[in-house]
mmCIF file of C-alpha atoms in Angstrom:
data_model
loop_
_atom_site.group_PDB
_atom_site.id
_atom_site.type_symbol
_atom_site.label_atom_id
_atom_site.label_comp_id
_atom_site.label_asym_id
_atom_site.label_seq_id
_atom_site.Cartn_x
_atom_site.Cartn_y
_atom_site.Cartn_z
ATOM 1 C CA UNK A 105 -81.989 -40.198 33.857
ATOM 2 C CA UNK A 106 -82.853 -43.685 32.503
ATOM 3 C CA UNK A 107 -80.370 -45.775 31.029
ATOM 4 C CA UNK A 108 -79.180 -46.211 27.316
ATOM 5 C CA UNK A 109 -80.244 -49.652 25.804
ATOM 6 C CA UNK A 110 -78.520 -50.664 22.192
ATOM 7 C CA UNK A 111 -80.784 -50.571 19.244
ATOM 8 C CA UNK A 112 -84.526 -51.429 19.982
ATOM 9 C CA UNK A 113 -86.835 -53.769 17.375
ATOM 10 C CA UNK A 114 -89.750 -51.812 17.621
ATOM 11 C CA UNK A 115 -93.345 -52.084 15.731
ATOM 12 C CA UNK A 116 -94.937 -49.501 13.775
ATOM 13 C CA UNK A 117 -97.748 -49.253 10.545
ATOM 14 C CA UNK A 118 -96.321 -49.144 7.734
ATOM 15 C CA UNK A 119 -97.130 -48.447 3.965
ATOM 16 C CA UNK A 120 -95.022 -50.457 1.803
ATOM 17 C CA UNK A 121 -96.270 -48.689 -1.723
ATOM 18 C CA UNK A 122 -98.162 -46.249 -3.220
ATOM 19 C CA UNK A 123 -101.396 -48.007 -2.469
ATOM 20 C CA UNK A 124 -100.833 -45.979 1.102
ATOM 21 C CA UNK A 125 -102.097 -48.898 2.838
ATOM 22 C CA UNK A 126 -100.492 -49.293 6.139
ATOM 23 C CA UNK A 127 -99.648 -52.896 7.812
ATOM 24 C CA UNK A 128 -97.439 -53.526 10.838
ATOM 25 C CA UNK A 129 -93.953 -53.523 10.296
ATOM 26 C CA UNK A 130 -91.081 -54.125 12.502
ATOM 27 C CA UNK A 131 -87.801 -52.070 12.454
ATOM 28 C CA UNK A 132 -84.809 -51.001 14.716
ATOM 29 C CA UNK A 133 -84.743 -47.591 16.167
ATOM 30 C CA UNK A 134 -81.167 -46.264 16.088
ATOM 31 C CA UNK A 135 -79.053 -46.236 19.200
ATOM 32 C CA UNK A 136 -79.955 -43.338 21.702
ATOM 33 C CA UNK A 137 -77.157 -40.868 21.842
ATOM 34 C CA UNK A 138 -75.994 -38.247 24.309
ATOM 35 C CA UNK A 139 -78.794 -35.718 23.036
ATOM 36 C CA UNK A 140 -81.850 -38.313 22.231
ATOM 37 C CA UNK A 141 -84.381 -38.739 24.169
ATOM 38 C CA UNK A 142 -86.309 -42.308 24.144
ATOM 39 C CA UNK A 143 -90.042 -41.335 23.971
ATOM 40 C CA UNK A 144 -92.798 -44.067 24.145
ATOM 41 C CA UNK A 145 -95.340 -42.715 21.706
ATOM 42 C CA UNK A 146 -99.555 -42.454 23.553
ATOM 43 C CA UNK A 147 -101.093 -41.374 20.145
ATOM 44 C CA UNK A 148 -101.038 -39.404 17.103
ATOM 45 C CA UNK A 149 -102.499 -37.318 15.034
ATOM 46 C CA UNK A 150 -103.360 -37.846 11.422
ATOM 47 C CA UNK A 151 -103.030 -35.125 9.095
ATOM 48 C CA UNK A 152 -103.458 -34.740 5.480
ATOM 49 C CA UNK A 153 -99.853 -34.567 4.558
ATOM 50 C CA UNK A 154 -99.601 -38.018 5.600
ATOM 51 C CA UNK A 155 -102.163 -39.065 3.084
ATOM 52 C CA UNK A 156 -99.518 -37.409 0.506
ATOM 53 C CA UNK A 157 -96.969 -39.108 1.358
ATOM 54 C CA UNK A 158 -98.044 -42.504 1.778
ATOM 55 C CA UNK A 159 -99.526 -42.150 -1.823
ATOM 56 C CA UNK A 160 -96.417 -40.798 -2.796
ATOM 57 C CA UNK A 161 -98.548 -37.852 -4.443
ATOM 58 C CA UNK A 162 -95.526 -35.807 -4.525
ATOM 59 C CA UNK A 163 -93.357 -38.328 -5.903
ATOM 60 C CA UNK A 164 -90.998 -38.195 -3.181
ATOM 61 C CA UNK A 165 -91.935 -41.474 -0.923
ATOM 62 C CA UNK A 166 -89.758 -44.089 0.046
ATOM 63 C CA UNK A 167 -90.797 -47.563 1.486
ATOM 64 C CA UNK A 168 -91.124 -49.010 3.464
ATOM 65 C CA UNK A 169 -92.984 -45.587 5.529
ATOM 66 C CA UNK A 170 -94.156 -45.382 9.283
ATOM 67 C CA UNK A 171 -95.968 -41.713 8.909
ATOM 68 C CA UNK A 172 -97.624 -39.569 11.608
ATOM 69 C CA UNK A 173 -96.012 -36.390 12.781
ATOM 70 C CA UNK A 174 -98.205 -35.015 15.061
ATOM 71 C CA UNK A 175 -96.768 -37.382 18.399
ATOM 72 C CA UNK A 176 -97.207 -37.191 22.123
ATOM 73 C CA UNK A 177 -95.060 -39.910 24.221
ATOM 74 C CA UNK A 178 -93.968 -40.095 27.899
ATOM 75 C CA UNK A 179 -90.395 -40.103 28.071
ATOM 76 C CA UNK A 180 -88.784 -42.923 28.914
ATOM 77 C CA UNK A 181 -84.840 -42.770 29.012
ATOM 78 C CA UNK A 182 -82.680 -39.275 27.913
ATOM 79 C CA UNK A 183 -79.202 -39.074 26.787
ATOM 80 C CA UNK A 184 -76.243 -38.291 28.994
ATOM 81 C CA UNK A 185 -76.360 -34.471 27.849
ATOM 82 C CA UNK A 186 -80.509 -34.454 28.070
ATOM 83 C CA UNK A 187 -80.961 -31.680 30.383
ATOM 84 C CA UNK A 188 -84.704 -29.767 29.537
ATOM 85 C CA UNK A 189 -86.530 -33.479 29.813
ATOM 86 C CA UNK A 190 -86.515 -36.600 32.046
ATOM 87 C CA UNK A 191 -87.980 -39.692 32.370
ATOM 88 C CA UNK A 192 -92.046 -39.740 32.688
ATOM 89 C CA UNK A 193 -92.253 -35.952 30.908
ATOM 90 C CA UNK A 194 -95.012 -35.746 28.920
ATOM 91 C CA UNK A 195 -93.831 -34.434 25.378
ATOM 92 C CA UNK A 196 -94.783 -33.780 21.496
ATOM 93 C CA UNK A 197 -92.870 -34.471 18.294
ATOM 94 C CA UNK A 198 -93.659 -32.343 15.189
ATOM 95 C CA UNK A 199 -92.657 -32.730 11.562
ATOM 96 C CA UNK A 200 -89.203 -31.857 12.048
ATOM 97 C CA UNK A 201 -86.240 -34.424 13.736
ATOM 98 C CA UNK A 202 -83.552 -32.308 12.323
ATOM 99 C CA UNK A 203 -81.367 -29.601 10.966
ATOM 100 C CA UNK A 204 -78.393 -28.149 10.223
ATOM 101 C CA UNK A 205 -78.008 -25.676 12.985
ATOM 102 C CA UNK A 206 -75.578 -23.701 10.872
ATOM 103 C CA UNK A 207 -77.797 -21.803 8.327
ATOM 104 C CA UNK A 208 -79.562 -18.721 8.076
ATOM 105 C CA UNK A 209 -82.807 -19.895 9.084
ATOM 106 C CA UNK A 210 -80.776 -22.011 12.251
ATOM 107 C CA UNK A 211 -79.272 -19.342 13.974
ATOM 108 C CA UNK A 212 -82.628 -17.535 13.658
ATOM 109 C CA UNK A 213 -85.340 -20.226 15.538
ATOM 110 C CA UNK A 214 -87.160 -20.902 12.735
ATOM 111 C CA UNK A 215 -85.228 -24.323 11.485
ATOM 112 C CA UNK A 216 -88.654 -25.233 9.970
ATOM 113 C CA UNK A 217 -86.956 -23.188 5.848
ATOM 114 C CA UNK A 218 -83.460 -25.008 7.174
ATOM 115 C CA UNK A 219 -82.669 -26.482 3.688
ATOM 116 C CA UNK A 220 -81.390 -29.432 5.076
ATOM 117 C CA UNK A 221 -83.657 -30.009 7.926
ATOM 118 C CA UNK A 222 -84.888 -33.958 8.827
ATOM 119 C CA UNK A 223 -88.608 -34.983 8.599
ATOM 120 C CA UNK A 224 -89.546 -36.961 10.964
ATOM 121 C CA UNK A 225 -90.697 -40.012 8.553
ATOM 122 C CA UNK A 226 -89.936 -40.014 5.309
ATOM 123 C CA UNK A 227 -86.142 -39.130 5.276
ATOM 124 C CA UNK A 228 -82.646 -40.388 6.055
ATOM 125 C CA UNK A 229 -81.402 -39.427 9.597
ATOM 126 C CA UNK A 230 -77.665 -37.698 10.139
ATOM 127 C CA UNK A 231 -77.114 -42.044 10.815
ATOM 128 C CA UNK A 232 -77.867 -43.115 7.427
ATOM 129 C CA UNK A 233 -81.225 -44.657 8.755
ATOM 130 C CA UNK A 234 -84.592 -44.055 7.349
ATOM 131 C CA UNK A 235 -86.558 -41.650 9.896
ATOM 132 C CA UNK A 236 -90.189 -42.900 10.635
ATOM 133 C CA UNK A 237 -92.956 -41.678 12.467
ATOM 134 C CA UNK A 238 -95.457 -41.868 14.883
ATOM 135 C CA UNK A 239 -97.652 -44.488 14.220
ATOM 136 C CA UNK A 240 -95.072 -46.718 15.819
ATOM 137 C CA UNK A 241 -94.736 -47.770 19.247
ATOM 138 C CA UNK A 242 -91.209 -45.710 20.268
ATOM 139 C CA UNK A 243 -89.229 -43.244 18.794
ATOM 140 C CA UNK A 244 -85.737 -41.900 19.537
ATOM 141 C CA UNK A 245 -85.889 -37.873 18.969
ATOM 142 C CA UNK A 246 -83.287 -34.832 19.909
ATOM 143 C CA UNK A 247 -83.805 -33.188 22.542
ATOM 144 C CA UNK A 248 -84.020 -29.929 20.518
ATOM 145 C CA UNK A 249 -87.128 -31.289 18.519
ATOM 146 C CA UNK A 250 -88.546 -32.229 21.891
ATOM 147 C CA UNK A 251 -91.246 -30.256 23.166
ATOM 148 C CA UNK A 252 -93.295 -30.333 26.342
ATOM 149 C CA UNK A 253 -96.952 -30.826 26.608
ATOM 150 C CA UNK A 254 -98.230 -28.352 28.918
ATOM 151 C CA UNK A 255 -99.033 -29.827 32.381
ATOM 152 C CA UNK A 256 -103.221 -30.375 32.578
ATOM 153 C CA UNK A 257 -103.679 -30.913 28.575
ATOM 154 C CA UNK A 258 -104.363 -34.675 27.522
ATOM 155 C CA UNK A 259 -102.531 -35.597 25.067
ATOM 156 C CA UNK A 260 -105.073 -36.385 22.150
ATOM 157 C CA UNK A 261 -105.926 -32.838 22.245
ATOM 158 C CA UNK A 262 -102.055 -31.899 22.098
ATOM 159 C CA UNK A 263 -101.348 -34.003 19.366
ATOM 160 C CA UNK A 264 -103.295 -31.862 16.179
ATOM 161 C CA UNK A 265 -101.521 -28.817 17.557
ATOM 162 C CA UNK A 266 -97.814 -30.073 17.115
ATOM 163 C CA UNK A 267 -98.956 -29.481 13.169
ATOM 164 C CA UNK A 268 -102.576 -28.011 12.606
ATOM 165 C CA UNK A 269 -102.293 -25.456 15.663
ATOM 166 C CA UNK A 270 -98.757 -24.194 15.067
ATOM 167 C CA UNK A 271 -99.467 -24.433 10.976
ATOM 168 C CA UNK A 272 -102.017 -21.432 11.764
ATOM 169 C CA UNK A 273 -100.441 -19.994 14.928
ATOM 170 C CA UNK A 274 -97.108 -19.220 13.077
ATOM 171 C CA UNK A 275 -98.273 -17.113 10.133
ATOM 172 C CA UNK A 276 -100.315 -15.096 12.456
ATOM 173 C CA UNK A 277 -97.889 -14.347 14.981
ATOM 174 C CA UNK A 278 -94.515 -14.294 11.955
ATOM 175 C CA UNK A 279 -97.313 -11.461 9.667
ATOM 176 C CA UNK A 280 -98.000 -9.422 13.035
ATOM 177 C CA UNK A 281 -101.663 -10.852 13.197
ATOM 178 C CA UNK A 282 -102.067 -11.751 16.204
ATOM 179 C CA UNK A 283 -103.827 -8.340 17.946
ATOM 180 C CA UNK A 284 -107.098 -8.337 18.383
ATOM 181 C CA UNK A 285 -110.108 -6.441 16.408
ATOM 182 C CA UNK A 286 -108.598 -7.997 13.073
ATOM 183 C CA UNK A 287 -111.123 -9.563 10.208
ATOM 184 C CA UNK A 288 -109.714 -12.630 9.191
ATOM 185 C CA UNK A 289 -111.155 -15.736 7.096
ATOM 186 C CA UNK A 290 -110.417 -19.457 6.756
ATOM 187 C CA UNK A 291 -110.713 -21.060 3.602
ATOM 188 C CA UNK A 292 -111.518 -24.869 4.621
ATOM 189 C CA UNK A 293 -112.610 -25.970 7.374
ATOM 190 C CA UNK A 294 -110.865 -29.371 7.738
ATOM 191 C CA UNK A 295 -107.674 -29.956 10.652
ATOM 192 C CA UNK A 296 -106.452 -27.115 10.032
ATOM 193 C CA UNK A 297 -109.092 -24.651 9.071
ATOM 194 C CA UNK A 298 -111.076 -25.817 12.264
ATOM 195 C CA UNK A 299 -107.794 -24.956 14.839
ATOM 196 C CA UNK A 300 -107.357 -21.333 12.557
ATOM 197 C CA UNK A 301 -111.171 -20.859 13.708
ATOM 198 C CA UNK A 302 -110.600 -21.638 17.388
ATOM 199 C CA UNK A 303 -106.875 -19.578 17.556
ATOM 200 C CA UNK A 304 -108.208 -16.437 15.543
ATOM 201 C CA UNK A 305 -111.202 -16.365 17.334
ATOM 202 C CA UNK A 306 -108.899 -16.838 21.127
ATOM 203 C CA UNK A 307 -107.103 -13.932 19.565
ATOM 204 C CA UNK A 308 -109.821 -11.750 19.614
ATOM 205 C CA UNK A 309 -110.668 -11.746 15.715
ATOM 206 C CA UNK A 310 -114.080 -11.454 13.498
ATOM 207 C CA UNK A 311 -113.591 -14.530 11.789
ATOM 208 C CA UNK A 312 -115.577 -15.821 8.423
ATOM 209 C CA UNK A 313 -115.333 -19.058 7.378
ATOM 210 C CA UNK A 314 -115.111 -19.522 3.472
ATOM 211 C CA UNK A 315 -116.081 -22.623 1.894
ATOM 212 C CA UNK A 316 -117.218 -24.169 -1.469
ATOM 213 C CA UNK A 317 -120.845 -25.369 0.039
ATOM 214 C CA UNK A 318 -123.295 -24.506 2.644
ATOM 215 C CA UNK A 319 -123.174 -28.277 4.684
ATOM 216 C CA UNK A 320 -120.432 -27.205 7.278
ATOM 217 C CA UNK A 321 -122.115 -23.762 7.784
ATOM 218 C CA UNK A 322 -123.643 -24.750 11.004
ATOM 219 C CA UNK A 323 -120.602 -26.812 12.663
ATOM 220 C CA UNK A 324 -118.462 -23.339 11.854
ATOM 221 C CA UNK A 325 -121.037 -20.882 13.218
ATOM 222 C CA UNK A 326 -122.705 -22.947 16.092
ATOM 223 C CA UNK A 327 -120.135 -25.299 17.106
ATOM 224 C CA UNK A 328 -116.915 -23.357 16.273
ATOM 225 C CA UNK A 329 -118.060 -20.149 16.461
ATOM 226 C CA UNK A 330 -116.871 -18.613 13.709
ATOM 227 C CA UNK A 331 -118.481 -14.860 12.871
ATOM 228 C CA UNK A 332 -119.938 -15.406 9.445
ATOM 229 C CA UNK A 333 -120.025 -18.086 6.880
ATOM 230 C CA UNK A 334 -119.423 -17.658 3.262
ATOM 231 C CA UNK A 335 -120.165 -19.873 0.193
ATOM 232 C CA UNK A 336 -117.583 -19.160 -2.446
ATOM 233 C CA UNK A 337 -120.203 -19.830 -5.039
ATOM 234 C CA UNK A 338 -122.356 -17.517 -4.140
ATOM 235 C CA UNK A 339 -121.107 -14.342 -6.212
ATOM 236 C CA UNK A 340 -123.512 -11.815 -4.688
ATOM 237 C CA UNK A 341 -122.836 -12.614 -1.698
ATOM 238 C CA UNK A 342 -118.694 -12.774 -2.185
ATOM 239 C CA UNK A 343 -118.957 -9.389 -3.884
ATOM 240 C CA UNK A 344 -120.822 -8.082 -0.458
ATOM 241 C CA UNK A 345 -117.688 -9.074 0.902
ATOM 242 C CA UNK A 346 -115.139 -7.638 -1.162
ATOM 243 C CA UNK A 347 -112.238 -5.702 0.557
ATOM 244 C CA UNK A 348 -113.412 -6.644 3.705
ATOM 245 C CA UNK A 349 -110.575 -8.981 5.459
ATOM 246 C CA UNK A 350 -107.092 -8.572 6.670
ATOM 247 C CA UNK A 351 -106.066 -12.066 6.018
ATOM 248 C CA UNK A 352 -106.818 -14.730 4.805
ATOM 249 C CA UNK A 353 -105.886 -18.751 5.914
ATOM 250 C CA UNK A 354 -106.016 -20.395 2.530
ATOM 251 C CA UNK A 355 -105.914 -24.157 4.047
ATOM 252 C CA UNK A 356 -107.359 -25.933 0.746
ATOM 253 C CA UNK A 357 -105.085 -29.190 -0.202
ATOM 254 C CA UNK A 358 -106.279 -29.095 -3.487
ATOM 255 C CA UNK A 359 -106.354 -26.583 -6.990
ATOM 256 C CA UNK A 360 -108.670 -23.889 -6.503
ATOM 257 C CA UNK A 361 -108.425 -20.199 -8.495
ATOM 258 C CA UNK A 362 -107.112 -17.451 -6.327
ATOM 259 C CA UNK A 363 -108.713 -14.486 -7.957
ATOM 260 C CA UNK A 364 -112.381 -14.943 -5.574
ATOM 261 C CA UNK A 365 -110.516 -14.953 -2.537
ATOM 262 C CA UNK A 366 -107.843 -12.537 -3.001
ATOM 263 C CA UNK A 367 -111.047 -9.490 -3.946
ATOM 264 C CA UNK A 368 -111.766 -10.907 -0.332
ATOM 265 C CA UNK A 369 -108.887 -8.796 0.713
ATOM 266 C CA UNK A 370 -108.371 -5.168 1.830
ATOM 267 C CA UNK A 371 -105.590 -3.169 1.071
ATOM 268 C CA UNK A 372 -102.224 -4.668 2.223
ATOM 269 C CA UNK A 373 -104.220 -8.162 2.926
ATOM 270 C CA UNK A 374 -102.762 -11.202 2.489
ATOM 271 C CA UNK A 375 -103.663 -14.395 1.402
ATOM 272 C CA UNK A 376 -101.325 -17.152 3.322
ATOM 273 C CA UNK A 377 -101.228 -20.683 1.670
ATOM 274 C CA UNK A 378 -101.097 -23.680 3.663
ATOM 275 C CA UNK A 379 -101.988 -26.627 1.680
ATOM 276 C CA UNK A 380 -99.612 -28.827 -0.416
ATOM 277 C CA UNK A 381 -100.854 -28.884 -3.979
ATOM 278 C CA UNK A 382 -98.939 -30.167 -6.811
ATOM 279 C CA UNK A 383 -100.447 -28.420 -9.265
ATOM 280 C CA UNK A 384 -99.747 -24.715 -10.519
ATOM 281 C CA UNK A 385 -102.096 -22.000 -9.158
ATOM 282 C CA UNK A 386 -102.701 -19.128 -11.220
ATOM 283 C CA UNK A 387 -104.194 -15.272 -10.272
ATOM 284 C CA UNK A 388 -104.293 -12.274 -12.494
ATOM 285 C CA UNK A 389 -101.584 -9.543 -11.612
ATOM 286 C CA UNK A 390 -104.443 -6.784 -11.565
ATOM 287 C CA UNK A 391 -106.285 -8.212 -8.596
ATOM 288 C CA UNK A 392 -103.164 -7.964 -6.350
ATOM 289 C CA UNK A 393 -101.461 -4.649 -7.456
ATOM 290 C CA UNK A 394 -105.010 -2.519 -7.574
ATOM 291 C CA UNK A 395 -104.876 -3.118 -3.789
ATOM 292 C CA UNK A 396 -100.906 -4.242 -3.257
ATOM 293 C CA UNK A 397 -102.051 -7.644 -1.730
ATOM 294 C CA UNK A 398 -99.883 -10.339 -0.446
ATOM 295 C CA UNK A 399 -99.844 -13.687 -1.604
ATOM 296 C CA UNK A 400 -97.540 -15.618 0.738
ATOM 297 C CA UNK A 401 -96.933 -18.977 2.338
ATOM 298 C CA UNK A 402 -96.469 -20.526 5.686
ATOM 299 C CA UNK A 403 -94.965 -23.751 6.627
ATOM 300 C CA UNK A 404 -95.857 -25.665 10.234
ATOM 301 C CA UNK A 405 -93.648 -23.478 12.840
ATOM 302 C CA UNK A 406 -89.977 -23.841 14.898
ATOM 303 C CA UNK A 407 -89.805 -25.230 17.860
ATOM 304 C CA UNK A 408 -90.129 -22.127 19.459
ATOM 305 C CA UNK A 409 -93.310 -21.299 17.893
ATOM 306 C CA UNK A 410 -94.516 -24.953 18.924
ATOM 307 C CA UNK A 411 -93.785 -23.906 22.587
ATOM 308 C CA UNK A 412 -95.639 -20.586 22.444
ATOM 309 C CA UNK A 413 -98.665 -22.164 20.514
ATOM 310 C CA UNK A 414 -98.957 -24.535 23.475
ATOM 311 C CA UNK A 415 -98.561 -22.209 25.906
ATOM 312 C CA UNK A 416 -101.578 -20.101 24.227
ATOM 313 C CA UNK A 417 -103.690 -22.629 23.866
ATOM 314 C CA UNK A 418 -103.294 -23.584 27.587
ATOM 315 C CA UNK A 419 -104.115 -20.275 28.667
ATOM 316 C CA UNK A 420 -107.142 -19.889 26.314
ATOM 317 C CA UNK A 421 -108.451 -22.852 26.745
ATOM 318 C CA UNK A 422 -108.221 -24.270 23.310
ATOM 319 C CA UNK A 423 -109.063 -27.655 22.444
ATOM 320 C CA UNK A 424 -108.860 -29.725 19.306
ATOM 321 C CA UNK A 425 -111.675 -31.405 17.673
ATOM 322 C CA UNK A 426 -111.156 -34.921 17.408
ATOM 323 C CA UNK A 427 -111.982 -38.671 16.482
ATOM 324 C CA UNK A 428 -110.337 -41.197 18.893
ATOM 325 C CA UNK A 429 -109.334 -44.518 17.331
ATOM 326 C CA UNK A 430 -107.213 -47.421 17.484
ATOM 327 C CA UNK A 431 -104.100 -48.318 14.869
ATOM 328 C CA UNK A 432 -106.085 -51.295 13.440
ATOM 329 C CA UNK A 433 -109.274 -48.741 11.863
ATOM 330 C CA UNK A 434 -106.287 -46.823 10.938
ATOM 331 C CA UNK A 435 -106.328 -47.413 6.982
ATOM 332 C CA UNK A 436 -110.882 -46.874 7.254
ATOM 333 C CA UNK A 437 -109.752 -43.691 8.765
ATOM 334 C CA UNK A 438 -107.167 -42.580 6.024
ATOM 335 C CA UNK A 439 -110.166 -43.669 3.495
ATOM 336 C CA UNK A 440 -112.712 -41.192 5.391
ATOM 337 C CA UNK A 441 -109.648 -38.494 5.770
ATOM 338 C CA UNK A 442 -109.615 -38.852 1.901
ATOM 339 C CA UNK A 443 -113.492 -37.866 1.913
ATOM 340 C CA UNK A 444 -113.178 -35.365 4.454
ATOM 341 C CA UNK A 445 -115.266 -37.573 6.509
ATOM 342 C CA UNK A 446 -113.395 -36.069 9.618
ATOM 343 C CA UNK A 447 -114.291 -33.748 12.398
ATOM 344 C CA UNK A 448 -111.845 -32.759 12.333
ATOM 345 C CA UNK A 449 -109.109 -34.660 13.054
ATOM 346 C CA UNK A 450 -108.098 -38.614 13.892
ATOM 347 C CA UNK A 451 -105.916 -38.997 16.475
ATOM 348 C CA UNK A 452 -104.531 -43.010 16.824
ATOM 349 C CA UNK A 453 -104.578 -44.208 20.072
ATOM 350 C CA UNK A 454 -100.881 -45.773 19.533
ATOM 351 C CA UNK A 455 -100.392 -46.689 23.379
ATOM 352 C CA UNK A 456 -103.740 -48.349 23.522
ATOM 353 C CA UNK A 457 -103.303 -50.510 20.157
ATOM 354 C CA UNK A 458 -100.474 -52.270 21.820
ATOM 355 C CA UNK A 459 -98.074 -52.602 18.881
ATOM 356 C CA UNK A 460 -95.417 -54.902 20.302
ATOM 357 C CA UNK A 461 -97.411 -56.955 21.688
#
């Protein structure tokens, strides 16, 4: 066990208003208690709900903003009642820092629906502090939102699965998915459509890959590996296809009508939403009761779910898709994240960018 300093000035990258552009920015992280553990932060992932919030696009941002919530760190001190971690552990922090422990969703595992749970940037901590992310050099976390990185997978390939790979690994396993001879489809093939290819497939699934033009069809069926490709645009071909899947992994960040995708379905199917749109979707009533369809959601996954996901992933093999790059292209790669200009996900090189120095 390390010891416990007082508050640390640390640097991280910042956006300071809705512009989302990010600059460095120094803060304090708050004192490390009994149950933190001090992680220094190797790199992390950028997904696209970080583009959301740093452009406040759901009105809900507060400034000054350190985002990223897809972090790997090696530990470097633990709290006096730290017992699962010590120092030099390899670890991941997701998009959760917090919770109430007492509710419903608490007592079950799955603190992810905890009404009052902590984001990990974004939010005020149980201190009164402002919680902030991982594009920063340090960052003091509870052990219970600690996870570790299995031992053999590098840690720019863990990152994207503390968000993207548990984001489709908990619907799957939470819906009873997860056996094997199952038709299932992703709709987008961005950071998380790419890992719902790559776990479906590891769980022994025909999977099609549904998207609004024919440019990715050749990274999903040659380089991912994906079953079949579908243009949604393409009504002869979508009608071919009607009533054919169990599920489908709706990852689409955007509005988009519901009413193709759902005749996609089979009876009892469901379609599972993923991305955050601020917009209404709309469906007509007929195309889900004539075959007593599911339209659902998901939401990332509990720490549990985390562990398990990692765990798979080991075992199978599974690796992320990824762009390597330092914090200073960090705002070029927001810009090309914007454009989907991505495959298929950024992962910042935090340790490497030397932010305190």
């Amino acid at each position: 066990m390390g010891s416990i300093e007082a508050q640390r000035t640390i640097t991280g990258w910042a956006a300071t208003d809705p512009t989302g552009i990010l600059a460095p920015y120094t803060y304090s992280l708050r004192d490390t208690g009994p149950e933190d553990v001090y992680v220094k932060v190797i790199c992390c992932g950028i997904c696209h709900t970080d583009l959301h919030q740093i452009k406040n696009d759901l009105g809900m941002s507060n400034y000054p903003m350190v985002p990223g919530h897809e972090v790997v760190g090696e530990v470097v001190e633990v709290g006096s009642d730290v017992s699962k971690f010590r120092a030099g552990d390899i670890v991941g922090v997701g998009a959760i820092v917090g919770c109430c422990r007492n509710c419903h969703p608490c007592k079950r595992d799955i603190e992810q629906y905890c009404n009052k749970k902590i984001w990990s940037y974004n939010d005020v901590y149980t201190d009164g502090k402002p919680t902030q992310g991982g594009f920063a050099s340090s960052m003091v976390v509870d052990q219970k939102f600690v996870v570790k990185i299995p031992e053999g997978m590098d840690p720019e390939q863990a990152a994207p699965l503390l968000c993207a790979g548990v984001t489709i690994y908990s619907p799957l396993s939470h819906f009873g998915l997860k056996q094997s001879g199952l038709r299932g489809g992703i709709l987008g093939l961005g950071g998380v459509g790419h890992m719902g290819v790559k776990i479906a497939k590891a769980m022994g699934h025909h999977v099609t890959v549904i998207s609004s033009s024919d440019k990715k069809r050749e990274e999903a069926l040659d380089h991912l590996r994906a079953d079949e490709y579908l243009v949604s645009s393409d009504a002869t071909k979508m009608q071919e296809k009607a009533d054919t899947l169990d599920y489908i992994i709706d990852t689409v960040p955007v509005f988009h009508p519901l009413e193709p995708y759902l005749s996609l379905l089979k009876l009892d199917g469901k379609l599972i939403l993923m991305g955050v749109i601020n917009t209404p979707l709309q469906f007509l009533t007929p195309v889900v009761m004539l075959g007593r369809k599911t339209i659902t959601g998901s939401f990332v996954g509990s720490i549990k779910e985390i562990e398990e996901m990692l765990e798979f992933c080991k075992e199978k093999g599974l690796t992320s898709m990824i762009e390597v790059i330092k914090m200073d292209y960090v705002n070029k790669a927001i810009e090309r994240l914007e454009k989907n200009d991505v495959r298929y996900r950024f992962v910042v090189d935090v340790a490497g960018s030397k932010l305190d120095q």
